[in-house]
Amino acid sequence: MKKIFKTLSVLAVSAVMACGFAACGGGGGDGGEVDSSGNTIVKIMFHVDEKSTEGQAYKKRIDAFNTAYKDKKIKASASYQARTTGAAGYETELLNKQIEGTLPDIITFDAPNCASYANSKLLYDISSLVPEDVQDDFLSLNEYGGKLYGLPIQESSAGFYYNKKIFRAANIDVSSYTVENPWTFEQFKDVCARLKNHGTTAVDMRLDATKDETATYLLYPFIYAAGGSFTSADGFTATGYFNSSATQSGFQFLKDLVAEGYTSYSIGATDFYTGKVGMFLSSGWTIPEIENKYKDTFASRDDWGLLPYPQGTAKASATGSWCYGITNNNHADKTAAKELLLWLTSTESSDAITTATGMIAARKSVNKNYAAGSPEEVLLKQLQLTGKARPATVAYPTFSTCFNQIIYSLKDGNLTDILNTQTNTLQSEMNKLHK
Amino acid sequence: MTGSTLIILAVFAAGFIGLAVWDIVRSKKKIQKYRLRSAATAYLMLLPAVLLAFLFILLPILYSLGYAFTDYYLLTPNDINFIGFDNFASVFKEIGEKGTLYHAIINTLIFVVGVVPLQIGMALGLALFTNRKVRGVKIFKVCFFAPVVISLSVTSFLWLQILSPSETGLLNSFLGLFGAEPHDWLRDPKTAMLCIIILSAWQGCGFQMLIFTSGLANIRNDLYEAAALDGANAWQKFRTVTWPGLRSTFVYIIITVFIGACRIMTQPMLMTGYQDHTVTLSYYMYTQGYSYRWVGYSSAVALIMTIVIGTITLIQRRAFREK
């Protein structure tokens, strides 16, 4: 009995070892699924909950598409997977579908993932599917290796929300700092010093937000603005870029803000909203937050405003939001997917979705008529004039972790050592991916 | 993927059926008829459990074992190549260069050494406390068990509020009453792991308390009465009656708590993020496998970890074996 059991076990393990290495995956199809009524089904997966405001906006556009394309026999089928920080998140679901060979025809993805998705051929090259005039109408495009892989759903930028009541009390005038005439790093520090002298915590730089993409998204423009960079143009070299002296000076500026007591890692999540902090670095999502939840502190727009990123030797501000991309799944004919992609990125859809979310429209021709000097106009102008995307590298997840670890260690560590360590980590990952 | 799974399933099914047939055939001819009926029933009843164990335990282990020798990258599941022991070489190189894996091993060791005695000690103390025949003791039992049924994510967020670095954080504001300066408990490498150990022991000890309680219930009361007649005090009763009576329960608890401690991931993930001073082996594997998408490398780490944990568990069993 024991002998037979042993033999069977060896056979089973050998079979596994042999099969495990075999190529696996689904077979090919052509135009995709067709339902009983003869409609070609185009599947799309969204990164938000269906019941959320954003999810509802997508749902309405999908319903409108199905009505408009009824005669053309194309039907969109949407699924919604809210992204969370854990294993149940959107990305996990997406990767599982990639492994199973069941990728939908269209996915949404966060802009920094474009390089790795494109490099691994998860995304389909849509350069020839999207007309030139449509491409020209976007504030930004998701390109990799000179090819187009994604179209933004909406745009996002960030800036410094400031409490006008505190600024008035401290006799600080920042009205001359605009996107066209930005403040410098030194002027930024001067404002911080005056706020500190006034007895207020000067600025919440979100140094605590290193568990996810938040800190990277909000702080990377400082490095570009200081003349620094992260990777080579092809995204496969970090040495000499991520640890260059210009990059170090950008991080040094952030370190100085901590050392001089203008910001810290221990600012409470609601301290700006409750009037304890003068400035707050955040994205456009904060506008509805201030207006809807904190009327006690900010009764009207006379009580708060938005300042652009300060600039150094170069100009940079945060960009990059979620995008639509067509997948390289087993449906060779992308005609129906192209129709849905163009529908969802049309000016009408762009307008409808950003009206629901309060974000900046991705299409230039969607005119929202923002008031001069309003926070929304500051964000839009930043995107037009100083917006610079995060590095396009296939090793982006490692880059994000390395960036977060630098921010986390800024206060106490030796900056040169920290940058060299993280650069080595990133370079090693890039070498592994550069086959 | 589906194809190879089906082949493995077929091999497994063939093995199972072959084993059942062989078991029946080897029996003596005169009882074969009876044996055929009873064995078929037994194997049919065994089948669902064996199938589930195969699908959810054996199959993932076998796949992981296979992947450890490949360059499997999550985004390219159709391009998996055999690379021999390269992943294992990378593991030892990472440890040698004192990279993140090195920190993960050290942090996991610190966690295990800290949490196993603390959690078991707390559980035993609580079990002894709630085992007394005092009115209202059941309320305490429910309170002590409550953290076990709350999700680790929820308790981690709760502790994030307690350990908030701002002066309004619960612990900082309490210590502030005595003039202490606010402290960033989770950023400070000296205190971060300690906080995670305390949180984990608090969260988990309620479950072991219940197991200890059932162990205590199995100790005969006349042993305590005999000890009392011999003039034993409370400590002597514990040392000579309670502790020997709990020996097998203790062995079970120490092994399960040890294995659980080696797998810690949620607490550092939610409380500090991926940082050198709190990253653990499981968190490292998850990050390498899912965030960085290197399934092959992550599987190699998992395989080594399984072998190490298995070996230590065997040593524990041998060490605590009844003489």
PDB file of C-alpha atoms in Angstrom, chain B residues 59-300:
ATOM      1  CA  LEU B  59      -3.263  21.834  -6.389  1.00  0.00           C
ATOM      2  CA  PRO B  60      -2.122  25.355  -5.330  1.00  0.00           C
ATOM      3  CA  ILE B  61       0.891  23.833  -3.552  1.00  0.00           C
ATOM      4  CA  LEU B  62       1.834  21.814  -6.620  1.00  0.00           C
ATOM      5  CA  TYR B  63       1.403  24.818  -8.910  1.00  0.00           C
ATOM      6  CA  SER B  64       3.442  26.977  -6.557  1.00  0.00           C
ATOM      7  CA  LEU B  65       6.129  24.307  -6.483  1.00  0.00           C
ATOM      8  CA  GLY B  66       6.246  24.294 -10.274  1.00  0.00           C
ATOM      9  CA  TYR B  67       6.180  28.094 -10.623  1.00  0.00           C
ATOM     10  CA  ALA B  68       9.148  28.456  -8.263  1.00  0.00           C
ATOM     11  CA  PHE B  69      11.335  27.153 -11.085  1.00  0.00           C
ATOM     12  CA  THR B  70       9.920  29.495 -13.739  1.00  0.00           C
ATOM     13  CA  ASP B  71      10.066  33.184 -14.729  1.00  0.00           C
ATOM     14  CA  TYR B  72       6.269  33.500 -14.442  1.00  0.00           C
ATOM     15  CA  TYR B  73       5.328  37.198 -14.675  1.00  0.00           C
ATOM     16  CA  LEU B  74       1.685  37.876 -13.867  1.00  0.00           C
ATOM     17  CA  LEU B  75       1.048  40.059 -16.900  1.00  0.00           C
ATOM     18  CA  THR B  76       2.361  37.458 -19.335  1.00  0.00           C
ATOM     19  CA  PRO B  77       0.753  34.167 -18.217  1.00  0.00           C
ATOM     20  CA  ASN B  78       1.232  32.664 -21.676  1.00  0.00           C
ATOM     21  CA  ASP B  79       4.988  33.125 -21.645  1.00  0.00           C
ATOM     22  CA  ILE B  80       6.285  30.984 -18.773  1.00  0.00           C
ATOM     23  CA  ASN B  81       9.796  29.574 -19.069  1.00  0.00           C
ATOM     24  CA  PHE B  82      11.698  27.072 -16.943  1.00  0.00           C
ATOM     25  CA  ILE B  83      14.698  28.844 -15.371  1.00  0.00           C
ATOM     26  CA  GLY B  84      15.994  26.187 -12.992  1.00  0.00           C
ATOM     27  CA  PHE B  85      17.182  27.485  -9.651  1.00  0.00           C
ATOM     28  CA  ASP B  86      17.533  31.154 -10.713  1.00  0.00           C
ATOM     29  CA  ASN B  87      14.724  32.301  -8.406  1.00  0.00           C
ATOM     30  CA  PHE B  88      16.339  30.567  -5.442  1.00  0.00           C
ATOM     31  CA  ALA B  89      19.672  32.169  -6.303  1.00  0.00           C
ATOM     32  CA  SER B  90      17.920  35.582  -6.354  1.00  0.00           C
ATOM     33  CA  VAL B  91      16.397  34.845  -2.950  1.00  0.00           C
ATOM     34  CA  PHE B  92      19.788  34.126  -1.366  1.00  0.00           C
ATOM     35  CA  LYS B  93      21.377  37.090  -3.175  1.00  0.00           C
ATOM     36  CA  GLU B  94      18.666  39.395  -1.788  1.00  0.00           C
ATOM     37  CA  ILE B  95      19.277  38.058   1.713  1.00  0.00           C
ATOM     38  CA  GLY B  96      23.060  38.380   1.314  1.00  0.00           C
ATOM     39  CA  GLU B  97      22.775  41.983   0.171  1.00  0.00           C
ATOM     40  CA  LYS B  98      20.546  42.776   3.148  1.00  0.00           C
ATOM     41  CA  GLY B  99      17.712  43.832   0.848  1.00  0.00           C
ATOM     42  CA  THR B 100      14.025  43.984   1.727  1.00  0.00           C
ATOM     43  CA  LEU B 101      13.808  40.184   2.025  1.00  0.00           C
ATOM     44  CA  TYR B 102      16.487  40.268   4.719  1.00  0.00           C
ATOM     45  CA  HIS B 103      14.432  42.840   6.655  1.00  0.00           C
ATOM     46  CA  ALA B 104      11.297  40.768   6.096  1.00  0.00           C
ATOM     47  CA  ILE B 105      12.966  37.706   7.646  1.00  0.00           C
ATOM     48  CA  ILE B 106      14.280  39.691  10.632  1.00  0.00           C
ATOM     49  CA  ASN B 107      10.903  41.393  11.189  1.00  0.00           C
ATOM     50  CA  THR B 108       9.045  38.080  10.953  1.00  0.00           C
ATOM     51  CA  LEU B 109      11.451  36.547  13.471  1.00  0.00           C
ATOM     52  CA  ILE B 110      10.966  39.498  15.843  1.00  0.00           C
ATOM     53  CA  PHE B 111       7.224  39.190  15.428  1.00  0.00           C
ATOM     54  CA  VAL B 112       7.195  35.438  16.063  1.00  0.00           C
ATOM     55  CA  VAL B 113       9.484  35.680  19.083  1.00  0.00           C
ATOM     56  CA  GLY B 114       7.363  38.523  20.472  1.00  0.00           C
ATOM     57  CA  VAL B 115       3.846  37.446  19.684  1.00  0.00           C
ATOM     58  CA  VAL B 116       3.940  33.693  20.389  1.00  0.00           C
ATOM     59  CA  PRO B 117       4.744  33.927  24.146  1.00  0.00           C
ATOM     60  CA  LEU B 118       2.729  37.127  24.598  1.00  0.00           C
ATOM     61  CA  GLN B 119      -0.399  35.819  22.896  1.00  0.00           C
ATOM     62  CA  ILE B 120      -0.233  32.406  24.568  1.00  0.00           C
ATOM     63  CA  GLY B 121       0.504  33.978  27.958  1.00  0.00           C
ATOM     64  CA  MET B 122      -2.420  36.388  27.609  1.00  0.00           C
ATOM     65  CA  ALA B 123      -4.700  33.583  26.428  1.00  0.00           C
ATOM     66  CA  LEU B 124      -3.734  31.342  29.346  1.00  0.00           C
ATOM     67  CA  GLY B 125      -4.174  34.194  31.836  1.00  0.00           C
ATOM     68  CA  LEU B 126      -7.592  35.060  30.445  1.00  0.00           C
ATOM     69  CA  ALA B 127      -8.625  31.383  30.404  1.00  0.00           C
ATOM     70  CA  LEU B 128      -7.641  30.967  34.057  1.00  0.00           C
ATOM     71  CA  PHE B 129      -9.477  34.188  34.919  1.00  0.00           C
ATOM     72  CA  THR B 130     -12.677  33.289  33.081  1.00  0.00           C
ATOM     73  CA  ASN B 131     -12.565  29.690  34.339  1.00  0.00           C
ATOM     74  CA  ARG B 132     -13.314  30.819  37.875  1.00  0.00           C
ATOM     75  CA  LYS B 133     -16.851  30.299  39.074  1.00  0.00           C
ATOM     76  CA  VAL B 134     -17.639  33.960  39.601  1.00  0.00           C
ATOM     77  CA  ARG B 135     -20.861  35.760  38.677  1.00  0.00           C
ATOM     78  CA  GLY B 136     -20.668  37.765  35.450  1.00  0.00           C
ATOM     79  CA  VAL B 137     -17.555  36.012  34.216  1.00  0.00           C
ATOM     80  CA  LYS B 138     -19.296  35.136  30.930  1.00  0.00           C
ATOM     81  CA  ILE B 139     -19.474  38.841  30.090  1.00  0.00           C
ATOM     82  CA  PHE B 140     -15.692  39.026  30.356  1.00  0.00           C
ATOM     83  CA  LYS B 141     -15.396  35.932  28.166  1.00  0.00           C
ATOM     84  CA  VAL B 142     -17.502  37.586  25.452  1.00  0.00           C
ATOM     85  CA  CYS B 143     -15.464  40.817  25.748  1.00  0.00           C
ATOM     86  CA  PHE B 144     -12.151  38.988  25.464  1.00  0.00           C
ATOM     87  CA  PHE B 145     -13.383  36.958  22.495  1.00  0.00           C
ATOM     88  CA  ALA B 146     -14.918  39.940  20.657  1.00  0.00           C
ATOM     89  CA  PRO B 147     -11.697  41.073  18.866  1.00  0.00           C
ATOM     90  CA  VAL B 148     -11.414  37.610  17.268  1.00  0.00           C
ATOM     91  CA  VAL B 149     -14.664  38.037  15.355  1.00  0.00           C
ATOM     92  CA  ILE B 150     -13.842  41.570  14.247  1.00  0.00           C
ATOM     93  CA  SER B 151     -11.987  41.724  10.936  1.00  0.00           C
ATOM     94  CA  LEU B 152      -8.257  42.402  11.129  1.00  0.00           C
ATOM     95  CA  SER B 153      -8.738  45.371   8.805  1.00  0.00           C
ATOM     96  CA  VAL B 154     -11.186  46.945  11.231  1.00  0.00           C
ATOM     97  CA  THR B 155      -8.991  46.346  14.285  1.00  0.00           C
ATOM     98  CA  SER B 156      -5.967  47.690  12.408  1.00  0.00           C
ATOM     99  CA  PHE B 157      -7.819  50.910  11.575  1.00  0.00           C
ATOM    100  CA  LEU B 158      -8.985  51.123  15.190  1.00  0.00           C
ATOM    101  CA  TRP B 159      -5.384  50.875  16.372  1.00  0.00           C
ATOM    102  CA  LEU B 160      -4.336  53.434  13.790  1.00  0.00           C
ATOM    103  CA  GLN B 161      -6.594  55.885  15.632  1.00  0.00           C
ATOM    104  CA  ILE B 162      -5.127  54.860  18.981  1.00  0.00           C
ATOM    105  CA  LEU B 163      -1.543  55.189  17.684  1.00  0.00           C
ATOM    106  CA  SER B 164      -2.134  58.305  15.572  1.00  0.00           C
ATOM    107  CA  PRO B 165       1.056  60.416  15.607  1.00  0.00           C
ATOM    108  CA  SER B 166      -0.841  63.691  16.026  1.00  0.00           C
ATOM    109  CA  GLU B 167      -1.267  65.113  19.504  1.00  0.00           C
ATOM    110  CA  THR B 168      -4.977  64.315  19.235  1.00  0.00           C
ATOM    111  CA  GLY B 169      -4.218  60.582  18.810  1.00  0.00           C
ATOM    112  CA  LEU B 170      -5.705  58.522  21.663  1.00  0.00           C
ATOM    113  CA  LEU B 171      -2.419  57.245  23.102  1.00  0.00           C
ATOM    114  CA  ASN B 172      -0.553  60.505  22.534  1.00  0.00           C
ATOM    115  CA  SER B 173      -3.281  62.612  24.140  1.00  0.00           C
ATOM    116  CA  PHE B 174      -3.365  60.220  27.128  1.00  0.00           C
ATOM    117  CA  LEU B 175       0.430  60.382  27.534  1.00  0.00           C
ATOM    118  CA  GLY B 176       0.196  64.136  27.009  1.00  0.00           C
ATOM    119  CA  LEU B 177      -1.664  64.339  30.326  1.00  0.00           C
ATOM    120  CA  PHE B 178       1.645  63.334  31.922  1.00  0.00           C
ATOM    121  CA  GLY B 179       3.634  65.832  29.885  1.00  0.00           C
ATOM    122  CA  ALA B 180       4.893  63.413  27.225  1.00  0.00           C
ATOM    123  CA  GLU B 181       5.566  64.735  23.712  1.00  0.00           C
ATOM    124  CA  PRO B 182       3.509  63.216  20.842  1.00  0.00           C
ATOM    125  CA  HIS B 183       5.281  60.204  19.357  1.00  0.00           C
ATOM    126  CA  ASP B 184       5.035  58.664  15.904  1.00  0.00           C
ATOM    127  CA  TRP B 185       4.652  55.084  17.117  1.00  0.00           C
ATOM    128  CA  LEU B 186       4.425  53.418  13.739  1.00  0.00           C
ATOM    129  CA  ARG B 187       7.134  55.388  11.923  1.00  0.00           C
ATOM    130  CA  ASP B 188       9.699  54.847  14.674  1.00  0.00           C
ATOM    131  CA  PRO B 189      11.518  51.554  13.954  1.00  0.00           C
ATOM    132  CA  LYS B 190      11.993  51.050  17.696  1.00  0.00           C
ATOM    133  CA  THR B 191       8.273  51.008  18.464  1.00  0.00           C
ATOM    134  CA  ALA B 192       6.519  50.019  15.214  1.00  0.00           C
ATOM    135  CA  MET B 193       6.980  46.242  15.461  1.00  0.00           C
ATOM    136  CA  LEU B 194       6.187  46.326  19.168  1.00  0.00           C
ATOM    137  CA  CYS B 195       2.856  48.039  18.428  1.00  0.00           C
ATOM    138  CA  ILE B 196       2.049  45.424  15.772  1.00  0.00           C
ATOM    139  CA  ILE B 197       2.937  42.620  18.213  1.00  0.00           C
ATOM    140  CA  ILE B 198       0.670  44.051  20.922  1.00  0.00           C
ATOM    141  CA  LEU B 199      -2.210  44.591  18.486  1.00  0.00           C
ATOM    142  CA  SER B 200      -1.875  41.061  17.100  1.00  0.00           C
ATOM    143  CA  ALA B 201      -1.673  39.418  20.536  1.00  0.00           C
ATOM    144  CA  TRP B 202      -4.721  41.402  21.702  1.00  0.00           C
ATOM    145  CA  GLN B 203      -6.643  40.504  18.562  1.00  0.00           C
ATOM    146  CA  GLY B 204      -5.813  36.809  18.550  1.00  0.00           C
ATOM    147  CA  CYS B 205      -5.623  35.759  22.201  1.00  0.00           C
ATOM    148  CA  GLY B 206      -9.401  35.415  22.618  1.00  0.00           C
ATOM    149  CA  PHE B 207      -9.453  32.371  20.354  1.00  0.00           C
ATOM    150  CA  GLN B 208      -6.657  30.593  22.226  1.00  0.00           C
ATOM    151  CA  MET B 209      -8.417  31.535  25.477  1.00  0.00           C
ATOM    152  CA  LEU B 210     -11.400  29.443  24.365  1.00  0.00           C
ATOM    153  CA  ILE B 211      -9.174  26.457  23.540  1.00  0.00           C
ATOM    154  CA  PHE B 212      -7.399  26.734  26.891  1.00  0.00           C
ATOM    155  CA  THR B 213     -10.803  26.975  28.589  1.00  0.00           C
ATOM    156  CA  SER B 214     -11.912  23.708  27.000  1.00  0.00           C
ATOM    157  CA  GLY B 215      -8.576  22.173  28.079  1.00  0.00           C
ATOM    158  CA  LEU B 216      -9.177  23.352  31.636  1.00  0.00           C
ATOM    159  CA  ALA B 217     -12.647  21.803  31.608  1.00  0.00           C
ATOM    160  CA  ASN B 218     -11.050  18.400  30.906  1.00  0.00           C
ATOM    161  CA  ILE B 219      -8.931  18.470  34.060  1.00  0.00           C
ATOM    162  CA  ARG B 220     -10.643  16.403  36.741  1.00  0.00           C
ATOM    163  CA  ASN B 221     -11.721  18.362  39.797  1.00  0.00           C
ATOM    164  CA  ASP B 222     -10.671  15.595  42.207  1.00  0.00           C
ATOM    165  CA  LEU B 223      -7.032  16.267  41.289  1.00  0.00           C
ATOM    166  CA  TYR B 224      -7.411  19.809  42.651  1.00  0.00           C
ATOM    167  CA  GLU B 225      -9.186  18.433  45.736  1.00  0.00           C
ATOM    168  CA  ALA B 226      -6.342  15.973  46.306  1.00  0.00           C
ATOM    169  CA  ALA B 227      -3.776  18.753  45.874  1.00  0.00           C
ATOM    170  CA  ALA B 228      -5.712  20.896  48.360  1.00  0.00           C
ATOM    171  CA  LEU B 229      -5.723  18.021  50.866  1.00  0.00           C
ATOM    172  CA  ASP B 230      -1.945  17.815  50.434  1.00  0.00           C
ATOM    173  CA  GLY B 231      -1.771  21.518  51.323  1.00  0.00           C
ATOM    174  CA  ALA B 232      -0.828  22.802  47.849  1.00  0.00           C
ATOM    175  CA  ASN B 233      -1.118  26.536  47.319  1.00  0.00           C
ATOM    176  CA  ALA B 234      -2.501  28.126  44.110  1.00  0.00           C
ATOM    177  CA  TRP B 235       0.871  28.176  42.334  1.00  0.00           C
ATOM    178  CA  GLN B 236       1.613  24.548  43.276  1.00  0.00           C
ATOM    179  CA  LYS B 237      -1.838  23.513  42.023  1.00  0.00           C
ATOM    180  CA  PHE B 238      -1.167  25.280  38.752  1.00  0.00           C
ATOM    181  CA  ARG B 239       2.328  23.771  38.365  1.00  0.00           C
ATOM    182  CA  THR B 240       1.425  20.199  39.304  1.00  0.00           C
ATOM    183  CA  VAL B 241      -2.193  19.845  38.143  1.00  0.00           C
ATOM    184  CA  THR B 242      -3.227  22.554  35.663  1.00  0.00           C
ATOM    185  CA  TRP B 243      -0.059  22.752  33.577  1.00  0.00           C
ATOM    186  CA  PRO B 244       0.395  18.983  33.040  1.00  0.00           C
ATOM    187  CA  GLY B 245      -3.325  18.764  32.237  1.00  0.00           C
ATOM    188  CA  LEU B 246      -2.982  21.468  29.592  1.00  0.00           C
ATOM    189  CA  ARG B 247       0.121  20.018  27.976  1.00  0.00           C
ATOM    190  CA  SER B 248      -1.497  18.647  24.790  1.00  0.00           C
ATOM    191  CA  THR B 249      -3.654  21.793  24.446  1.00  0.00           C
ATOM    192  CA  PHE B 250      -0.518  23.892  24.843  1.00  0.00           C
ATOM    193  CA  VAL B 251       1.325  21.953  22.106  1.00  0.00           C
ATOM    194  CA  TYR B 252      -1.594  22.479  19.721  1.00  0.00           C
ATOM    195  CA  ILE B 253      -1.774  26.193  20.566  1.00  0.00           C
ATOM    196  CA  ILE B 254       1.942  26.847  20.289  1.00  0.00           C
ATOM    197  CA  ILE B 255       2.069  25.198  16.856  1.00  0.00           C
ATOM    198  CA  THR B 256      -0.990  27.023  15.494  1.00  0.00           C
ATOM    199  CA  VAL B 257       0.035  30.413  16.923  1.00  0.00           C
ATOM    200  CA  PHE B 258       3.552  29.931  15.558  1.00  0.00           C
ATOM    201  CA  ILE B 259       2.293  29.098  12.061  1.00  0.00           C
ATOM    202  CA  GLY B 260      -0.198  31.999  12.178  1.00  0.00           C
ATOM    203  CA  ALA B 261       2.542  34.384  13.336  1.00  0.00           C
ATOM    204  CA  CYS B 262       4.811  33.361  10.465  1.00  0.00           C
ATOM    205  CA  ARG B 263       2.051  34.374   8.032  1.00  0.00           C
ATOM    206  CA  ILE B 264       1.401  37.873   9.381  1.00  0.00           C
ATOM    207  CA  MET B 265       0.607  40.371   6.634  1.00  0.00           C
ATOM    208  CA  THR B 266      -2.569  42.435   7.161  1.00  0.00           C
ATOM    209  CA  GLN B 267      -1.386  44.455  10.164  1.00  0.00           C
ATOM    210  CA  PRO B 268       1.840  45.890   8.679  1.00  0.00           C
ATOM    211  CA  MET B 269       0.120  46.351   5.320  1.00  0.00           C
ATOM    212  CA  LEU B 270      -2.619  48.515   6.793  1.00  0.00           C
ATOM    213  CA  MET B 271      -0.664  50.204   9.544  1.00  0.00           C
ATOM    214  CA  THR B 272       2.643  51.192   7.964  1.00  0.00           C
ATOM    215  CA  GLY B 273       2.649  50.146   4.346  1.00  0.00           C
ATOM    216  CA  TYR B 274       5.635  48.470   2.663  1.00  0.00           C
ATOM    217  CA  GLN B 275       8.492  49.719   4.854  1.00  0.00           C
ATOM    218  CA  ASP B 276      11.757  48.013   5.757  1.00  0.00           C
ATOM    219  CA  HIS B 277      11.147  48.195   9.497  1.00  0.00           C
ATOM    220  CA  THR B 278       7.791  46.382   9.396  1.00  0.00           C
ATOM    221  CA  VAL B 279       7.667  44.354   6.195  1.00  0.00           C
ATOM    222  CA  THR B 280       7.135  40.647   6.875  1.00  0.00           C
ATOM    223  CA  LEU B 281       7.710  37.533   4.785  1.00  0.00           C
ATOM    224  CA  SER B 282       4.076  37.132   3.719  1.00  0.00           C
ATOM    225  CA  TYR B 283       3.795  40.841   2.915  1.00  0.00           C
ATOM    226  CA  TYR B 284       7.027  40.595   0.915  1.00  0.00           C
ATOM    227  CA  MET B 285       5.700  37.588  -1.011  1.00  0.00           C
ATOM    228  CA  TYR B 286       2.382  39.336  -1.697  1.00  0.00           C
ATOM    229  CA  THR B 287       4.148  42.471  -2.938  1.00  0.00           C
ATOM    230  CA  GLN B 288       6.548  40.525  -5.136  1.00  0.00           C
ATOM    231  CA  GLY B 289       3.801  38.268  -6.474  1.00  0.00           C
ATOM    232  CA  TYR B 290       0.913  40.668  -6.923  1.00  0.00           C
ATOM    233  CA  SER B 291       2.194  44.269  -6.886  1.00  0.00           C
ATOM    234  CA  TYR B 292       5.464  43.574  -8.738  1.00  0.00           C
ATOM    235  CA  ARG B 293       3.872  40.586 -10.510  1.00  0.00           C
ATOM    236  CA  TRP B 294       6.813  38.156 -10.132  1.00  0.00           C
ATOM    237  CA  VAL B 295       4.873  34.972  -9.391  1.00  0.00           C
ATOM    238  CA  GLY B 296       7.876  32.694 -10.008  1.00  0.00           C
ATOM    239  CA  TYR B 297      10.143  34.515  -7.569  1.00  0.00           C
ATOM    240  CA  SER B 298       7.346  34.853  -5.010  1.00  0.00           C
ATOM    241  CA  SER B 299       6.668  31.099  -5.269  1.00  0.00           C
ATOM    242  CA  ALA B 300      10.343  30.369  -4.596  1.00  0.00           C
TER     243      ALA B 300
END
